Each structure stands twice: as C-alpha cells, then as structure tokens.
Amino acid sequence: MSADDQQFLDLLSSIPNHIRRYSDDVAGYVDKYVDKAADELRDTLATAPWVPDYIRPKLPERPPPVQIVPLSTYEKLQGWISRHKFLTGIVIVGLGYATYRTVRAGKLLRKTRRAKRARNGGRLEVVVVAGSPMLPVTKSLSLDMERRGFIVFIVCNTIEDELAVQSLSRPDIKPLSIDITDPPNAGQSIEKLAAYLQAPHAAVPGAKAHYLALKAIILIPSLNYQTSPIATIPPSSFADLFNTHLLHPILTIQSFLPLLTSRITPHGEKATPKVLVFTPSIISSINPPFHAPEATVCSALSAFTEVLTAELRPLAIPVTSIQLGTFDFSGFTPVRLGPGNGPPPPADTAQWPESARLAYARNYVSQAGSAISAGRIRGLRGSSLRDLHNAVFDVVDGTEQGAVVRVGLGAGLYGFVGRFAPRGLVAWMMGIRKVDELSAWEGSHHDSTSEKSESGEGEGEGEDGDGEGDVGEGSEYIPVTRDVDGHNVWK
C-alpha cells in the first residue's frame, strides 16, 4: 500500500469523528434555543387571560431574590485584617510595645525612690558628682540626690567651685577639692574620701555608729559648646576645648579608679559602686555641619566610656552611659548661675575672613536657625529634670542595668535618625545648600603669615636661649600658640 492510499484511509477514518462533533454542536445549539422558546411559550400561556385554568401551565417556583445586608463593623475589621496581614502585625507589635512602655512608665512613676538609712535615721549612702557646680545639671542633680537621702560630694577644682557648693546651704552636700593637674594632691584628696568612708559615723551624739557606702560616681562634663566652621576655629581653641571638655573628665575618672577598685564597702554590703557618664547625644548622633567641637568631644567620650566599661566589667563594676537629650532649665536663671552656663550664641560671621564668609556664612546662618541648632530642639521646652533624676536613681539602685540609658527630649529619636537616616537628608533639613561662589586664592596673605611666624620663632629663640621651653624639639606634643589679636570663639 502506497503512502497516498494510507493518507486517504486515515482521512476516511476521521470523518465519523468530525461528523459526531459537528452534530453535537448543532444539537446543543438547537436544544438551547428550543428550551428558550419553550420557556417563553410557557410564560406567555401562563399569563394569558384567555387560556382556561385547567390547561394553564404552572410556572416553576423561582428562588427568592437575594437580600443584600450591610456588613457589621466587626466583619469589616475582620475582612481588612485578612487582606492586610503584614500591616496588622506591625500595628500589633507597635501597640504592644507602647503598652509595655506605658505600663512600665506608670510603675516607675509610682516607685518610691529613697536612699537607705540606718535604724537611727542616719544617712548610709554616698554619691560623688564630678561636675562643675555652676552647671544647672550638676546643681539640680545634687539637690535631688540630697533630698532622697544621699550624702553628696561635688568635685571642686577652684575656690569659686567650693563657694558655689557652700552657697547651696545643705549640710549633706559637701565640696571635694581635687586638683587633677597635681596627681599627688589628687591622690591625697581621694585618700581623705576613703578615710571618711571607712570611719564610723553617728547620726547624733551618743547614737550607734555606722559606716557609709559609696554608691556611685557621676561624671558630668561640660554640656555647652560653640558652633563654628572648622576653618574659623583657632588651634588654641581646639587645645582649650580638648583640655576642658575631654581631658578633664578623663583625668577625673582616672583619679577615682583606685577608690573604685578597692571595694570600700561596709561589712556585709556586697553592692559595688557604679560609674555614670553623662554625654549630650543629639549632636553626636547626627554629626551635623559646624558642630565639630561637640561631635568630636562627645564621640571621644562615648568611646572612652566603652573602653572603661570593658576594663571594669571583669571587676563587676558597672559603667552606664547616660545619653542626654534636651531638658527644661527654666528654673535656673542666668543671673543666679553666672555667665557661661547657657548655650553660647552663634558666632559672628562678620569677624570671619572673606573666604570663610563666602564658603560657610550662608549655610551657617541657615543651620543656626534650624530646629536643632546648638543641640537644642527649637520651639520645645524639653523634658523635665525629674525624668533625669529618676533615671539616675534607677541606675544607682540597680533597677536600670542597661549599658546605655537615653533620657531627655530627642535623645532616642535622634539616635534612631543618626543610625538610619541619610546624612544628606539631615543636612538638607537643617538648611545646608550647595555653595556656587568661592573666593579667589590669596597667596600673599599666607606668605606674610609665614614670615611673621618665622620672625616670631626667631624672637622666641632670642628670649629663651635655645628656643626650647616646655615643648622642645624632642617633645611629643604639638606646640599651640595663642592668638595675638585675642580672637577666640570660646571666649
């Protein structure tokens, strides 16, 4: 059989299948319209008045119309939750966290915060506040700790500091004179404090004597910083800044380390003294432009605190970093506190060189009027100092055991912004814009400056002999000269 014959036989065998398919399609089409015509005829005869009743066809019972009932609020909420499961989970977690914080805050507010006392009413616990008594934070915290039953020692470096402590007129707030620039003198002061803690004390004459326990050392560095571009800050100002704001707190803690590691506690007392380091956190969290002094010092203090924590952890001495936000100091007037305790005013751009004004003045003025200029949140009063007092007490008595405690308006928010927000967005929100116009290079000014510096060095060598004073050729320190014209942004 040839291939053509086989193809013809295959075609013949497929004809019945095609006939069956087409006949089924035609039958289905005819049945559809026949049924439709029968339904129309039945409906027409059933409704015609001339058809006798005994031959009138009966209409089939139709289902009742569906009644639309509006959904209840609970059903709508249930449907929305089923459609937005991820968003619902986020809302539940947020509400749970807010509830936890609210319950915890309410519990802490109802907590009675009082220092331990002896049976005869004498004070048993001592705290040392290492901060300038001129600062509002030092003064308010010392008064609060004394009111709660602590014996408070405030570290004093000058006679003026001692007079400021005595002006508080509180018998349990005492000055502690420590000259950190003189290590032997500082060691003698620490020995006097240790002898005071080891000596028995009686609340009233004839009462049973008891021993005092050192509970905490609270380090409060200076919280006020000048804002200015890095190019306009003299080297002597940076030297003064690091000496007063960074080196001074570090040396203060270093002076107390022998006392901390000696475990001077009463018999049967197992608690160890705690170290609390205060640090402003708003500026150091976002590191905005023109805040190099505060950002540098606060970052260095934070790193120092972490290293100190790692060194004292094996000795079971807890170190807590108190990250400060903005607080309301309206109860402390500048007249009573003296100058230098409020936020410093913005630098006068008219005193800058022309090149610095063209490069930085516009952005500096814009950021000075922003919401967080100089570490303050403009337009808001800040948190109450009571929040700070409660947080410090909770750390001292062991209720709060975290390594970092954020307290104050903006402390937690700006910490979050600093970790996750783009730096460019933060700078744009502070008013920082691109500068298109810059000044021309002035080489003669720098040449004359170098000539003056060389002539000044020659005169110094003539006066001092070989030109080597406190800082010689073999010194490891960088010599920093004072400004002759007296221009200093830190004054």
Coordinates of C-alpha atoms in Angstrom, one line a residue:
M1 CA 0.0 0.0 0.0
S2 CA 1.4 3.3 -1.0
A3 CA 1.6 6.4 1.2
D4 CA -1.2 8.1 -0.7
D5 CA -3.6 5.2 0.0
Q6 CA -2.7 5.3 3.7
Q7 CA -3.4 9.0 3.9
F8 CA -6.8 8.5 2.1
L9 CA -7.7 5.8 4.6
D10 CA -6.8 8.0 7.6
L11 CA -9.0 10.8 6.2
L12 CA -11.9 8.4 5.8
S13 CA -11.5 7.1 9.4
S14 CA -11.6 10.7 10.8
I15 CA -14.8 11.6 9.0
P16 CA -17.1 9.9 11.7
N17 CA -15.3 11.8 14.5
H18 CA -15.9 15.2 12.7
I19 CA -19.5 14.3 12.0
R20 CA -20.1 13.4 15.6
R21 CA -18.5 16.6 16.9
Y22 CA -20.4 18.9 14.5
S23 CA -23.7 17.1 15.1
D24 CA -23.2 17.5 18.9
D25 CA -22.6 21.3 18.4
V26 CA -25.7 21.7 16.3
A27 CA -27.8 19.6 18.7
G28 CA -26.6 21.7 21.6
Y29 CA -27.3 24.9 19.8
V30 CA -30.8 23.8 18.8
D31 CA -31.6 22.5 22.3
K32 CA -30.6 25.8 23.8
Y33 CA -33.0 27.8 21.6
V34 CA -35.8 25.2 21.8
D35 CA -35.7 25.4 25.6
K36 CA -35.7 29.2 25.4
A37 CA -38.7 29.1 23.1
A38 CA -40.5 26.6 25.3
D39 CA -39.9 28.9 28.4
E40 CA -41.2 31.9 26.5
L41 CA -44.3 30.0 25.4
R42 CA -44.9 28.7 28.9
D43 CA -44.6 32.1 30.4
T44 CA -46.9 33.6 27.7
L45 CA -49.6 30.9 28.2
A46 CA -49.4 31.2 32.0
T47 CA -50.0 34.9 31.9
A48 CA -52.6 35.0 29.1
P49 CA -56.1 35.7 30.4
W50 CA -57.9 33.8 27.6
V51 CA -56.3 30.4 28.5
P52 CA -58.6 28.3 30.7
D53 CA -57.3 27.5 34.1
Y54 CA -57.3 23.7 33.7
I55 CA -54.9 23.9 30.8
R56 CA -52.9 26.9 32.0
P57 CA -49.3 25.8 32.6
K58 CA -47.8 26.3 36.0
L59 CA -44.7 28.4 36.3
P60 CA -41.8 26.8 38.2
E61 CA -41.1 28.3 41.7
R62 CA -38.2 30.7 41.4
P63 CA -35.8 31.3 44.2
P64 CA -36.4 34.4 46.3
P65 CA -34.2 37.4 45.5
V66 CA -31.0 37.7 47.4
Q67 CA -31.3 40.3 50.1
I68 CA -28.1 42.5 50.5
V69 CA -27.3 43.0 54.2
P70 CA -24.6 45.6 55.1
L71 CA -21.6 44.2 56.9
S72 CA -21.1 45.0 60.5
T73 CA -18.1 46.9 61.9
Y74 CA -16.6 43.7 63.3
E75 CA -17.0 41.9 59.9
K76 CA -15.4 44.9 58.1
L77 CA -12.5 44.9 60.5
Q78 CA -12.1 41.1 60.2
G79 CA -12.0 41.4 56.4
W80 CA -9.5 44.3 56.5
I81 CA -7.2 42.2 58.8
S82 CA -7.4 39.2 56.4
R83 CA -6.4 41.4 53.5
H84 CA -3.5 43.3 55.3
K85 CA -1.8 40.7 57.5
F86 CA 1.6 42.3 57.4
L87 CA 0.4 45.7 58.3
T88 CA -1.7 44.2 61.0
G89 CA 1.3 42.5 62.5
I90 CA 3.2 45.8 62.6
V91 CA 0.3 47.5 64.3
I92 CA 0.1 44.8 66.9
V93 CA 3.8 44.9 67.7
G94 CA 3.7 48.7 67.9
L95 CA 0.7 48.7 70.2
G96 CA 2.3 46.0 72.4
Y97 CA 5.5 48.0 72.7
A98 CA 3.6 51.2 73.5
T99 CA 1.5 49.3 76.1
Y100 CA 4.7 47.9 77.7
R101 CA 6.3 51.3 77.8
T102 CA 3.2 52.9 79.3
V103 CA 2.8 50.3 82.0
R104 CA 6.5 50.4 82.8
A105 CA 6.5 54.2 83.0
G106 CA 3.4 54.2 85.2
K107 CA 5.1 51.6 87.5
L108 CA 8.3 53.7 87.7
L109 CA 6.3 56.8 88.5
R110 CA 4.7 55.2 91.4
K111 CA 8.0 53.8 92.7
T112 CA 9.3 55.2 95.9
R113 CA 12.9 56.4 95.4
R114 CA 14.7 56.9 98.7
A115 CA 18.2 56.0 99.8
K116 CA 18.8 53.5 102.5
R117 CA 19.1 54.8 106.0
A118 CA 20.3 53.4 109.3
R119 CA 17.8 52.4 112.0
N120 CA 18.5 55.7 113.9
G121 CA 17.8 57.7 110.7
G122 CA 21.4 58.4 109.7
R123 CA 22.4 58.5 106.0
L124 CA 24.3 55.5 104.7
E125 CA 24.9 56.0 101.0
V126 CA 27.3 58.4 99.3
V127 CA 27.5 59.6 95.7
V128 CA 30.2 61.7 94.1
V129 CA 29.2 64.2 91.4
A130 CA 32.2 65.1 89.3
G131 CA 30.9 68.2 87.5
S132 CA 31.1 71.9 87.7
P133 CA 28.7 73.2 90.4
M134 CA 27.9 76.1 88.1
L135 CA 26.2 73.8 85.7
P136 CA 22.4 73.5 86.1
V137 CA 22.5 69.7 85.7
T138 CA 25.1 69.4 88.5
K139 CA 23.2 71.7 90.8
S140 CA 19.7 70.1 90.2
L141 CA 21.0 66.5 90.4
S142 CA 22.9 67.2 93.7
L143 CA 19.9 68.8 95.3
D144 CA 17.7 65.9 94.2
M145 CA 20.1 63.2 95.4
E146 CA 20.5 65.0 98.8
R147 CA 16.7 65.2 99.1
R148 CA 16.4 61.5 98.5
G149 CA 18.7 60.7 101.4
F150 CA 22.2 60.6 99.9
I151 CA 25.4 62.3 101.1
V152 CA 26.6 64.2 98.0
F153 CA 30.2 65.2 97.3
I154 CA 30.7 67.6 94.5
V155 CA 34.2 67.7 92.9
C156 CA 35.7 71.2 93.1
N157 CA 38.7 72.4 91.2
T158 CA 38.8 76.1 92.3
I159 CA 37.8 78.2 95.3
E160 CA 34.9 79.5 93.3
D161 CA 33.5 76.0 93.0
E162 CA 33.7 75.4 96.7
L163 CA 31.9 78.7 97.4
A164 CA 29.2 77.7 94.9
V165 CA 28.7 74.4 96.8
Q166 CA 28.6 76.1 100.1
S167 CA 26.0 78.5 98.8
L168 CA 23.6 75.6 98.4
S169 CA 23.4 75.6 102.3
R170 CA 22.9 71.9 102.6
P171 CA 24.8 70.1 105.3
D172 CA 24.9 66.8 103.3
I173 CA 26.2 68.4 100.1
K174 CA 29.9 68.7 100.6
P175 CA 32.7 70.0 98.4
L176 CA 35.5 67.6 97.4
S177 CA 38.6 69.5 96.4
I178 CA 40.6 67.6 93.8
D179 CA 43.3 69.2 91.7
I180 CA 43.6 66.8 88.8
T181 CA 46.6 68.7 87.4
D182 CA 48.6 67.8 90.5
P183 CA 48.5 63.9 90.8
P184 CA 49.9 63.8 94.4
N185 CA 47.4 66.3 95.6
A186 CA 44.6 64.5 93.9
G187 CA 45.7 61.2 95.5
Q188 CA 45.6 62.8 98.9
S189 CA 42.1 64.0 98.3
I190 CA 41.0 60.5 97.3
E191 CA 42.7 59.1 100.4
K192 CA 40.7 61.6 102.6
L193 CA 37.5 60.5 100.9
A194 CA 38.4 56.8 101.5
A195 CA 39.2 57.6 105.2
Y196 CA 35.8 59.3 105.5
L197 CA 34.1 56.3 104.1
Q198 CA 35.9 53.9 106.4
A199 CA 35.4 55.9 109.6
P200 CA 32.3 55.2 111.7
H201 CA 29.6 57.9 111.8
A202 CA 26.7 58.6 114.1
A203 CA 23.6 60.5 113.2
V204 CA 23.5 62.2 116.6
P205 CA 26.0 62.2 119.5
G206 CA 25.6 59.0 121.6
A207 CA 23.8 57.1 118.8
K208 CA 25.1 53.8 117.4
A209 CA 27.8 54.4 114.8
H210 CA 27.5 53.1 111.2
Y211 CA 29.7 53.0 108.1
L212 CA 29.0 54.8 104.8
A213 CA 28.8 53.1 101.4
L214 CA 30.0 54.7 98.1
K215 CA 27.1 54.1 95.7
A216 CA 28.1 55.9 92.5
I217 CA 30.4 58.3 90.8
I218 CA 28.6 60.6 88.4
L219 CA 30.7 62.3 85.7
I220 CA 29.1 65.4 84.2
P221 CA 31.3 67.1 81.6
S222 CA 30.6 70.5 80.3
L223 CA 27.5 70.5 78.1
N224 CA 27.9 73.8 76.3
Y225 CA 29.8 74.0 73.0
Q226 CA 30.4 76.7 70.5
T227 CA 29.2 76.3 66.9
S228 CA 31.5 77.4 64.1
P229 CA 33.1 76.1 60.9
I230 CA 36.3 74.1 61.4
A231 CA 38.2 76.6 59.3
T232 CA 37.5 79.5 61.6
I233 CA 38.4 77.8 64.9
P234 CA 41.9 78.7 66.0
P235 CA 44.2 75.9 67.1
S236 CA 44.4 77.3 70.6
S237 CA 40.6 77.0 70.9
F238 CA 40.8 73.3 69.9
A239 CA 43.5 72.9 72.6
D240 CA 41.4 74.6 75.2
L241 CA 38.4 72.6 74.2
F242 CA 40.1 69.2 74.5
N243 CA 41.7 70.2 77.8
T244 CA 38.5 71.4 79.5
H245 CA 35.8 69.2 77.9
L246 CA 37.7 65.9 77.2
L247 CA 40.9 65.6 79.1
H248 CA 39.5 67.0 82.4
P249 CA 36.7 64.4 82.6
I250 CA 39.1 61.6 81.7
L251 CA 41.6 62.5 84.4
T252 CA 38.8 62.9 86.9
I253 CA 37.7 59.3 86.3
Q254 CA 41.3 58.2 86.4
S255 CA 41.8 59.7 89.8
F256 CA 38.8 57.7 91.2
L257 CA 39.8 54.4 89.7
P258 CA 42.0 53.3 92.8
L259 CA 39.0 54.1 95.0
L260 CA 36.6 52.1 92.8
T261 CA 38.8 49.0 92.6
S262 CA 39.4 49.0 96.3
R263 CA 35.9 47.9 97.2
I264 CA 35.4 50.2 100.2
T265 CA 32.0 48.9 101.4
P266 CA 30.6 48.3 104.9
H267 CA 30.7 44.8 106.4
G268 CA 28.0 42.6 104.8
E269 CA 27.4 45.0 101.9
K270 CA 28.0 43.3 98.5
A271 CA 27.0 46.1 96.2
T272 CA 29.8 47.8 94.2
P273 CA 29.9 51.5 93.3
K274 CA 28.6 52.4 89.8
V275 CA 30.0 54.8 87.3
L276 CA 27.7 57.1 85.4
V277 CA 29.0 59.2 82.5
F278 CA 26.8 62.0 81.1
T279 CA 27.1 62.8 77.4
P280 CA 25.0 65.0 75.1
S281 CA 23.6 62.8 72.4
I282 CA 21.6 64.9 69.9
I283 CA 24.6 66.5 68.0
S284 CA 26.8 63.4 68.4
S285 CA 24.1 61.2 66.9
I286 CA 23.8 63.0 63.6
N287 CA 27.1 64.9 63.4
P288 CA 25.7 68.0 61.6
P289 CA 27.9 70.7 60.0
F290 CA 29.5 73.4 62.1
H291 CA 29.3 71.3 65.3
A292 CA 32.8 69.8 65.1
P293 CA 33.7 70.6 68.8
E294 CA 30.7 68.9 70.3
A295 CA 30.6 66.0 67.9
T296 CA 34.3 65.3 68.4
V297 CA 34.3 65.5 72.2
C298 CA 31.1 63.6 72.6
S299 CA 32.2 60.8 70.3
A300 CA 35.5 60.6 72.1
L301 CA 33.8 60.5 75.5
S302 CA 31.5 57.7 74.2
A303 CA 34.5 55.7 73.0
F304 CA 36.2 56.3 76.3
T305 CA 33.2 55.1 78.2
E306 CA 33.0 51.9 76.2
V307 CA 36.7 51.2 76.9
L308 CA 36.2 51.9 80.6
T309 CA 33.2 49.6 80.6
A310 CA 35.2 46.8 79.1
E311 CA 38.1 47.3 81.6
L312 CA 35.8 47.4 84.7
R313 CA 33.4 44.6 83.6
P314 CA 35.7 41.8 84.9
L315 CA 35.8 43.7 88.3
A316 CA 32.0 43.7 88.5
I317 CA 31.9 47.5 88.4
P318 CA 29.1 48.6 86.1
V319 CA 29.5 51.6 83.9
T320 CA 26.5 53.3 82.4
S321 CA 26.4 56.0 79.7
I322 CA 23.6 58.5 80.2
Q323 CA 22.8 59.9 76.7
L324 CA 21.2 63.3 77.3
G325 CA 18.6 65.0 75.2
T326 CA 17.1 68.4 75.8
F327 CA 15.8 69.5 79.3
D328 CA 13.9 72.4 80.6
F329 CA 16.2 74.6 82.7
S330 CA 13.7 77.5 83.1
G331 CA 14.1 77.2 86.9
F332 CA 17.7 78.2 86.6
T333 CA 18.1 81.8 85.6
P334 CA 21.4 83.0 84.1
V335 CA 21.6 85.8 86.8
R336 CA 22.0 83.2 89.6
L337 CA 24.0 80.7 87.6
G338 CA 26.5 83.2 86.2
P339 CA 27.8 83.6 82.7
G340 CA 28.7 80.7 80.5
N341 CA 26.0 78.3 81.7
G342 CA 23.5 78.9 78.9
P343 CA 24.0 77.8 75.3
P344 CA 26.7 80.1 73.6
P345 CA 25.4 82.5 71.0
P346 CA 26.2 81.8 67.3
A347 CA 29.5 83.1 66.1
D348 CA 29.5 86.5 64.4
T349 CA 30.2 85.8 60.7
A350 CA 31.3 89.4 60.2
Q351 CA 34.6 88.6 62.0
W352 CA 35.4 85.8 59.7
P353 CA 37.8 86.2 56.7
E354 CA 36.2 86.9 53.4
S355 CA 36.9 83.5 52.0
A356 CA 35.3 81.8 55.1
R357 CA 32.2 84.0 54.8
L358 CA 31.7 83.1 51.1
A359 CA 32.2 79.4 51.8
Y360 CA 30.3 78.9 55.1
A361 CA 28.3 82.0 56.2
R362 CA 25.1 81.3 54.4
N363 CA 24.8 77.7 55.5
Y364 CA 26.0 78.6 59.0
V365 CA 23.2 81.1 59.4
S366 CA 20.7 78.7 58.0
Q367 CA 21.6 75.9 60.4
A368 CA 21.8 78.3 63.3
G369 CA 18.1 78.9 62.8
S370 CA 17.2 75.3 62.3
A371 CA 15.3 73.2 64.8
I372 CA 18.3 71.5 66.5
S373 CA 20.8 74.3 66.5
A374 CA 23.5 74.0 69.2
G375 CA 22.0 70.8 70.5
R376 CA 18.6 72.3 71.4
I377 CA 15.2 71.5 69.8
R378 CA 13.8 74.9 69.0
G379 CA 10.2 75.6 70.0
L380 CA 10.1 72.8 72.6
R381 CA 10.7 73.3 76.3
G382 CA 12.5 70.0 76.8
S383 CA 11.9 67.2 79.2
S384 CA 11.5 67.8 82.9
L385 CA 14.6 67.4 85.1
R386 CA 12.6 65.0 87.1
D387 CA 13.0 62.4 84.3
L388 CA 16.7 62.8 84.6
H389 CA 16.7 62.5 88.4
N390 CA 14.5 59.3 88.3
A391 CA 16.7 57.7 85.6
V392 CA 19.9 58.4 87.6
F393 CA 18.4 57.0 90.8
D394 CA 17.2 53.9 88.9
V395 CA 20.7 53.3 87.6
V396 CA 22.2 53.8 91.1
D397 CA 19.9 51.4 92.9
G398 CA 20.2 48.8 90.2
T399 CA 16.7 49.0 88.7
E400 CA 18.1 50.0 85.3
Q401 CA 21.0 47.8 84.3
G402 CA 21.5 48.8 80.7
A403 CA 24.8 50.0 79.4
V404 CA 23.2 53.0 77.7
V405 CA 20.3 55.0 79.1
R406 CA 18.7 57.7 76.9
V407 CA 16.8 60.3 78.7
G408 CA 15.5 63.7 77.6
L409 CA 13.6 65.1 74.7
G410 CA 15.1 63.9 71.4
A411 CA 17.7 61.5 72.8
G412 CA 16.0 58.4 71.4
L413 CA 14.7 60.0 68.3
Y414 CA 17.9 61.5 67.1
G415 CA 19.8 58.3 68.0
F416 CA 17.4 56.5 65.6
V417 CA 17.8 59.2 62.9
G418 CA 21.6 59.1 63.2
R419 CA 21.7 55.3 62.6
F420 CA 19.2 55.1 59.7
A421 CA 18.6 58.5 58.1
P422 CA 20.9 59.6 55.2
R423 CA 23.4 62.3 56.1
G424 CA 22.5 64.4 53.1
L425 CA 18.8 64.4 54.1
V426 CA 19.7 65.6 57.7
A427 CA 21.9 68.3 56.3
W428 CA 19.2 69.4 53.9
M429 CA 16.6 69.6 56.7
M430 CA 19.0 71.9 58.6
G431 CA 19.2 74.3 55.7
I432 CA 22.5 73.3 54.2
R433 CA 22.6 74.1 50.5
K434 CA 25.3 73.9 47.7
V435 CA 27.6 76.9 47.5
D436 CA 28.4 78.0 44.0
E437 CA 30.6 81.1 44.6
L438 CA 34.0 80.8 46.2
S439 CA 36.7 83.4 46.8
A440 CA 39.9 83.6 44.8
W441 CA 43.1 82.2 46.3
E442 CA 45.2 84.8 48.2
G443 CA 48.8 83.7 48.3
S444 CA 50.2 86.9 49.7
H445 CA 48.3 86.6 52.9
H446 CA 49.7 83.2 53.6
D447 CA 53.3 84.3 52.7
S448 CA 53.1 87.2 55.1
T449 CA 51.7 85.0 57.8
S450 CA 54.5 82.5 57.4
E451 CA 57.1 85.3 57.5
K452 CA 55.5 86.6 60.7
S453 CA 55.6 83.1 62.2
E454 CA 59.3 82.7 61.3
S455 CA 60.2 86.1 62.8
G456 CA 58.2 85.2 65.9
E457 CA 60.1 82.0 66.2
G458 CA 63.4 83.9 65.9
E459 CA 62.4 86.3 68.6
G460 CA 61.3 83.4 70.9
E461 CA 64.7 81.8 70.4
G462 CA 66.4 85.0 71.3
E463 CA 64.4 85.3 74.5
D464 CA 64.6 81.7 75.7
G465 CA 68.1 81.0 74.6
D466 CA 67.8 77.8 72.6
G467 CA 64.1 78.2 71.9
E468 CA 63.2 75.1 74.0
G469 CA 60.7 75.8 76.8
D470 CA 58.0 73.4 77.9
V471 CA 57.9 72.0 74.4
G472 CA 61.3 71.3 72.7
E473 CA 62.5 69.5 69.7
G474 CA 62.2 66.1 71.4
S475 CA 58.7 66.8 72.8
E476 CA 55.9 64.6 71.7
Y477 CA 53.3 67.4 72.0
I478 CA 52.3 69.8 69.3
P479 CA 53.0 73.4 70.3
V480 CA 49.9 75.6 70.2
T481 CA 50.3 79.4 70.2
R482 CA 47.7 81.8 71.5
D483 CA 46.1 84.3 69.2
V484 CA 47.7 87.7 69.4
D485 CA 44.6 89.6 68.4
G486 CA 42.6 87.9 71.1
H487 CA 40.1 86.4 68.7
N488 CA 38.8 83.2 70.2
V489 CA 35.5 81.6 69.6
W490 CA 35.5 80.1 73.0
K491 CA 35.5 83.3 74.9

